[in-house]
Short mmCIF file of C-alpha atoms in Angstrom, two decimals:
data_model
loop_
_atom_site.label_atom_id
_atom_site.label_comp_id
_atom_site.label_asym_id
_atom_site.label_seq_id
_atom_site.Cartn_x
_atom_site.Cartn_y
_atom_site.Cartn_z
CA MET A 1 139.47 149.13 121.30
CA ASP A 2 141.82 148.82 124.27
CA ALA A 3 145.51 148.44 123.53
CA SER A 4 146.78 144.90 123.96
CA LEU A 5 148.55 144.10 127.20
CA GLY A 6 152.27 143.40 126.94
CA ASN A 7 153.95 140.15 127.90
CA SER A 8 155.38 141.63 131.09
CA GLU A 9 151.93 142.89 132.22
CA LEU A 10 149.67 139.94 131.42
CA ILE A 11 152.00 137.00 132.07
CA LEU A 12 150.84 133.63 130.77
CA ASN A 13 152.33 130.18 131.13
CA ALA A 14 153.21 127.98 128.15
CA ASP A 15 149.77 126.31 128.29
CA GLY A 16 148.01 129.69 128.18
CA SER A 17 147.15 129.72 131.88
CA ILE A 18 147.56 132.80 134.11
CA TYR A 19 151.03 133.05 135.65
CA HIS A 20 150.65 132.41 139.40
CA LEU A 21 147.31 130.61 139.63
CA ASN A 22 147.95 128.26 136.68
CA LEU A 23 144.30 128.57 135.65
CA LEU A 24 142.52 128.95 132.32
CA PRO A 25 139.48 131.25 131.95
CA GLU A 26 137.08 128.30 131.77
CA ASP A 27 138.39 126.90 135.07
CA ILE A 28 136.63 129.40 137.33
CA ALA A 29 132.99 129.82 138.31
CA ASP A 30 131.24 133.14 138.88
CA THR A 31 131.03 132.30 142.60
CA ILE A 32 134.41 131.94 144.29
CA ILE A 33 135.12 130.97 147.90
CA THR A 34 138.55 132.11 149.08
CA VAL A 35 140.40 130.46 151.93
CA GLY A 36 143.89 131.18 153.24
CA ASP A 37 145.07 127.66 154.00
CA PRO A 38 145.65 125.41 150.93
CA ASP A 39 144.46 122.42 152.99
CA ARG A 40 141.12 124.16 153.52
CA VAL A 41 140.29 123.93 149.80
CA GLN A 42 139.64 120.21 150.09
CA ALA A 43 137.76 120.84 153.34
CA VAL A 44 135.31 122.86 151.24
CA SER A 45 135.21 120.80 148.04
CA LYS A 46 134.59 117.54 149.92
CA TYR A 47 131.01 118.80 150.23
CA PHE A 48 130.67 119.39 146.48
CA ASP A 49 128.45 117.04 144.49
CA THR A 50 131.01 117.02 141.66
CA VAL A 51 134.56 118.31 141.22
CA GLU A 52 135.66 119.07 137.65
CA ILE A 53 138.90 121.04 138.21
CA LYS A 54 141.80 120.43 140.60
CA LYS A 55 144.90 122.54 140.02
CA GLN A 56 147.77 123.78 142.16
CA LYS A 57 150.76 126.08 141.80
CA ARG A 58 152.74 127.32 144.80
CA GLU A 59 150.28 128.03 147.64
CA PHE A 60 147.41 128.52 145.20
CA VAL A 61 145.14 125.47 145.15
CA THR A 62 141.93 125.60 143.10
CA HIS A 63 138.95 123.24 142.97
CA THR A 64 135.89 123.94 140.83
CA GLY A 65 132.73 121.88 141.03
CA THR A 66 129.03 121.96 141.79
CA TYR A 67 127.06 122.14 145.00
CA SER A 68 123.27 121.81 144.89
CA GLY A 69 123.39 122.49 141.17
CA LYS A 70 125.49 125.65 141.46
CA ARG A 71 128.99 125.90 139.99
CA ILE A 72 131.47 127.09 142.64
CA THR A 73 135.23 127.61 142.73
CA VAL A 74 137.24 127.45 145.96
CA ILE A 75 140.79 128.80 145.91
CA SER A 76 143.50 129.22 148.53
CA THR A 77 145.12 132.65 148.68
CA GLY A 78 147.84 132.02 151.21
CA ILE A 79 148.31 134.58 153.98
CA GLY A 80 148.23 138.34 153.59
CA THR A 81 147.10 141.12 151.26
CA ASP A 82 150.25 140.75 149.13
CA ASN A 83 148.84 137.38 148.02
CA ILE A 84 145.37 138.89 147.69
CA ASP A 85 146.85 141.35 145.18
CA ILE A 86 148.02 138.42 143.04
CA VAL A 87 144.90 136.28 143.39
CA PHE A 88 142.29 138.97 142.78
CA ASN A 89 144.06 140.60 139.85
CA GLU A 90 144.57 137.23 138.19
CA LEU A 91 141.01 136.04 138.84
CA ASP A 92 139.68 139.24 137.30
CA ALA A 93 142.01 138.75 134.33
CA LEU A 94 140.60 135.24 133.85
CA ALA A 95 137.11 136.71 133.78
CA ASN A 96 137.59 139.96 131.90
CA ILE A 97 140.64 139.79 129.62
CA ASP A 98 140.75 137.95 126.30
CA PHE A 99 143.97 135.94 126.56
CA GLU A 100 144.29 135.48 122.78
CA SER A 101 144.00 139.16 121.83
CA ARG A 102 145.39 140.30 125.22
CA GLU A 103 142.67 142.96 125.30
CA ILE A 104 140.15 143.84 128.01
CA LYS A 105 136.72 142.49 127.15
CA GLN A 106 133.94 144.95 126.39
CA GLN A 107 131.39 142.74 128.17
CA LYS A 108 132.47 142.46 131.82
CA ARG A 109 131.82 139.43 134.01
CA THR A 110 130.91 140.04 137.67
CA LEU A 111 132.31 137.60 140.22
CA ASN A 112 131.02 136.89 143.73
CA PHE A 113 133.74 136.40 146.35
CA ILE A 114 133.10 134.87 149.75
CA ARG A 115 136.06 134.74 152.12
CA VAL A 116 135.86 131.87 154.61
CA GLY A 117 138.65 132.66 157.02
CA THR A 118 139.86 132.69 160.58
CA SER A 119 140.30 135.70 162.82
CA GLY A 120 140.86 136.98 166.32
CA SER A 121 138.24 138.96 168.22
CA LEU A 122 139.20 142.30 169.80
CA GLN A 123 136.06 142.50 171.94
CA ALA A 124 135.62 140.48 175.13
CA ASN A 125 131.94 139.88 174.33
CA ILE A 126 132.66 138.14 171.01
CA PRO A 127 133.51 134.58 172.06
CA VAL A 128 135.76 132.08 170.35
CA ASP A 129 133.93 129.77 167.91
CA SER A 130 131.50 132.53 166.87
CA PHE A 131 131.10 133.97 163.35
CA VAL A 132 131.65 137.60 162.30
CA MET A 133 130.78 139.16 158.94
CA SER A 134 132.95 142.13 158.04
CA SER A 135 130.68 145.07 157.21
CA THR A 136 133.84 147.11 156.55
CA GLY A 137 137.46 146.12 156.05
CA VAL A 138 139.96 148.60 157.47
CA GLY A 139 143.41 148.16 155.98
CA PHE A 140 146.63 148.88 157.84
CA ASP A 141 148.56 147.10 155.09
CA ASN A 142 148.99 149.87 152.43
CA LEU A 143 147.83 147.72 149.46
CA LEU A 144 145.10 150.06 148.25
CA HIS A 145 147.41 153.08 148.45
CA PHE A 146 149.04 151.68 145.28
CA TYR A 147 145.77 151.94 143.32
CA ASP A 148 143.63 154.85 142.18
CA GLY A 149 140.75 153.86 144.42
CA GLY A 150 139.45 156.83 146.38
CA HIS A 151 135.97 156.49 144.91
CA ILE A 152 135.35 153.05 146.44
CA LYS A 153 136.54 153.87 149.97
CA ASN A 154 134.50 154.80 153.03
CA GLN A 155 136.36 158.08 153.39
CA VAL A 156 134.28 159.33 156.33
CA LEU A 157 135.16 156.26 158.40
CA GLU A 158 138.81 156.57 157.33
CA LYS A 159 139.05 160.14 158.62
CA VAL A 160 137.25 159.47 161.89
CA LEU A 161 139.46 156.44 162.57
CA SER A 162 142.69 158.23 161.61
CA ASP A 163 141.83 161.18 163.86
CA TYR A 164 141.03 158.82 166.72
CA LEU A 165 144.21 156.73 166.36
CA GLY A 166 146.65 159.59 165.75
CA TRP A 167 149.19 157.14 164.32
CA SER A 168 150.38 159.14 161.30
CA HIS A 169 153.84 159.51 162.90
CA TYR A 170 154.11 155.71 162.62
CA GLN A 171 153.36 156.07 158.88
CA ILE A 172 150.04 154.29 159.44
CA HIS A 173 147.28 155.57 157.17
CA PRO A 174 144.36 153.11 157.27
CA TYR A 175 141.90 152.80 154.42
CA ALA A 176 138.31 151.51 154.68
CA VAL A 177 136.12 149.63 152.19
CA ASP A 178 132.59 148.35 152.84
CA PHE A 179 131.24 144.93 151.92
CA ASP A 180 128.79 144.38 149.08
CA GLN A 181 125.39 144.73 150.72
CA ASP A 182 123.53 142.56 148.21
CA LEU A 183 125.95 139.66 148.65
CA ALA A 184 125.99 140.14 152.43
CA ASN A 185 122.20 139.82 152.49
CA GLN A 186 122.59 136.22 151.29
CA PHE A 187 124.37 135.32 154.55
CA THR A 188 122.38 137.25 157.12
CA HIS A 189 121.51 134.88 159.96
CA ASN A 190 121.10 135.02 163.73
CA ARG A 191 124.44 133.23 164.13
CA ILE A 192 126.30 136.00 162.28
CA ARG A 193 127.58 139.10 164.07
CA PHE A 194 128.49 142.20 162.07
CA GLY A 195 131.50 144.41 162.69
CA ILE A 196 134.40 146.41 161.35
CA THR A 197 137.35 144.14 160.59
CA ALA A 198 140.95 145.38 160.85
CA THR A 199 143.44 143.90 158.37
CA ASN A 200 147.18 144.09 158.93
CA SER A 201 150.30 142.94 157.12
CA GLY A 202 151.67 140.50 159.70
CA PHE A 203 150.73 138.14 162.52
CA TYR A 204 153.05 139.23 165.31
CA GLY A 205 154.04 142.89 165.68
CA PRO A 206 151.37 144.11 163.24
CA GLN A 207 148.75 142.40 165.42
CA GLY A 208 150.24 143.58 168.71
CA ARG A 209 151.86 140.24 169.57
CA SER A 210 155.22 140.08 171.29
CA LEU A 211 157.56 137.09 171.43
CA ARG A 212 161.13 138.49 171.56
CA LEU A 213 160.41 141.76 169.71
CA ALA A 214 158.37 144.55 171.26
CA PRO A 215 155.69 146.12 169.03
CA ALA A 216 156.12 149.82 168.32
CA ILE A 217 152.54 150.44 169.50
CA ALA A 218 152.17 148.69 172.85
CA ASP A 219 148.39 149.26 173.10
CA PHE A 220 147.61 148.50 169.44
CA ASN A 221 144.71 146.11 170.08
CA GLU A 222 143.28 148.07 173.00
CA LYS A 223 143.26 151.24 170.91
CA LEU A 224 141.45 149.51 168.06
CA ALA A 225 138.96 147.88 170.44
CA GLY A 226 138.08 151.28 171.93
CA PHE A 227 137.02 152.77 168.59
CA SER A 228 133.34 153.29 167.82
CA TYR A 229 131.73 154.78 164.72
CA ASP A 230 128.02 155.04 163.97
CA GLY A 231 127.33 152.47 166.69
CA ARG A 232 129.86 149.99 165.26
CA GLN A 233 133.08 148.74 166.80
CA ILE A 234 136.21 147.15 165.39
CA THR A 235 135.35 143.57 166.19
CA ASN A 236 138.23 141.49 164.86
CA LEU A 237 141.71 141.50 163.34
CA GLU A 238 143.06 139.38 160.47
CA MET A 239 145.18 139.62 157.30
CA GLU A 240 143.07 139.61 154.09
CA THR A 241 139.66 141.30 154.25
CA SER A 242 140.53 144.91 153.40
CA GLY A 243 142.46 143.83 150.31
CA ILE A 244 139.64 141.55 149.20
CA TYR A 245 137.05 144.29 149.58
CA GLY A 246 139.20 146.90 147.88
CA LEU A 247 140.28 144.92 144.83
CA ALA A 248 136.87 143.29 144.37
CA LYS A 249 135.11 146.65 144.40
CA LEU A 250 137.69 148.32 142.13
CA HIS A 251 137.18 145.55 139.56
CA GLY A 252 133.39 145.74 139.82
CA HIS A 253 132.93 142.45 141.70
CA ARG A 254 131.04 141.63 144.91
CA ALA A 255 132.75 140.47 148.09
CA VAL A 256 131.93 139.51 151.64
CA SER A 257 134.22 138.20 154.39
CA LEU A 258 133.02 135.56 156.87
CA ASN A 259 135.28 135.06 159.88
CA ALA A 260 135.50 132.11 162.25
CA ILE A 261 136.69 133.57 165.55
CA LEU A 262 139.42 131.28 166.87
CA ALA A 263 141.08 133.69 169.32
CA ASN A 264 139.85 136.35 171.69
CA ARG A 265 142.66 138.86 172.12
CA ALA A 266 140.85 140.70 174.92
CA THR A 267 140.49 137.62 177.15
CA GLY A 268 143.53 135.67 175.93
CA GLU A 269 141.45 132.63 174.91
CA PHE A 270 142.06 130.38 171.91
CA SER A 271 139.53 127.91 170.51
CA LYS A 272 139.82 124.28 171.57
CA ASN A 273 137.55 123.27 168.67
CA GLY A 274 138.96 125.34 165.82
CA HIS A 275 138.67 122.67 163.12
CA ARG A 276 135.02 122.07 164.01
CA THR A 277 134.26 125.80 163.99
CA ILE A 278 135.85 126.23 160.55
CA ASP A 279 133.92 123.23 159.24
CA GLU A 280 130.67 124.70 160.58
CA LEU A 281 131.43 127.99 158.80
CA ILE A 282 132.14 126.12 155.56
CA GLN A 283 128.82 124.27 155.78
CA PHE A 284 127.01 127.50 156.72
CA THR A 285 128.51 129.22 153.65
CA LEU A 286 127.61 126.44 151.23
CA GLU A 287 124.07 126.14 152.59
CA HIS A 288 123.45 129.86 152.13
CA LEU A 289 124.98 129.80 148.65
CA SER A 290 122.68 126.95 147.67
CA ASN A 291 119.66 129.03 148.74
CA SER A 292 120.88 132.31 147.26
CA GLN A 293 118.98 133.99 144.46
CA LEU A 294 121.97 136.24 143.67
CA VAL A 295 124.63 133.63 142.88
#
């Protein structure tokens, strides 16, 4: 039997809920849609047939309900892989730790994570208002370096990319994790493009933007856009996917990231219909979940 987890490791609130998310184990479904923006939770759950759970703590808003007879949870993560570390560890704890005994369950529960997020394209031929599925998440954020996770990484891609970039003197050591192919198959459609997604720890300098501060790597986006591996390019840049893929796979869960392209960094364009594009991606996701045999 596993040793029980101490109070400073598994932190519970007075009502028995998990510390940051304020959720009880019965509050979450096996299928979980993650969104960054707390306001986007309601934009998803408004399409549910029923809503049984509505909870919020900090930036973490959770709704659980049913859509076409399937129980689904939608939760906001906030921005960045630091928040992904909190959300994904606590969601796994809700599924796979007995809160009364504080022991890891022998029978593990597998969760299906679908990120519905926004992103910027790095390729001129990927227009704003299109959809990209991340076949691989490449992390420039360091999160997975804090976990024993070499076995789940795409180490060949990591080495090829690191050799191409030559950024080790900037203390940049990207990691790469692939999507879950079985879950991805549920969303394959002629509207979806596939590509390698870069994830970084900020919106300005870490994504090559300059307001009053100059980025250390002036050609950051151009360098990423010029990379090619096994016929695949780095298609887009955002702030969560690599962490989602890494922590989901380490915990034995499935994950896929669906990106609404609102900006094209190569052409300088930004969507004029961003809210509509996000809503279309939400409806696309729910429709494919309703028809899925996996979830």
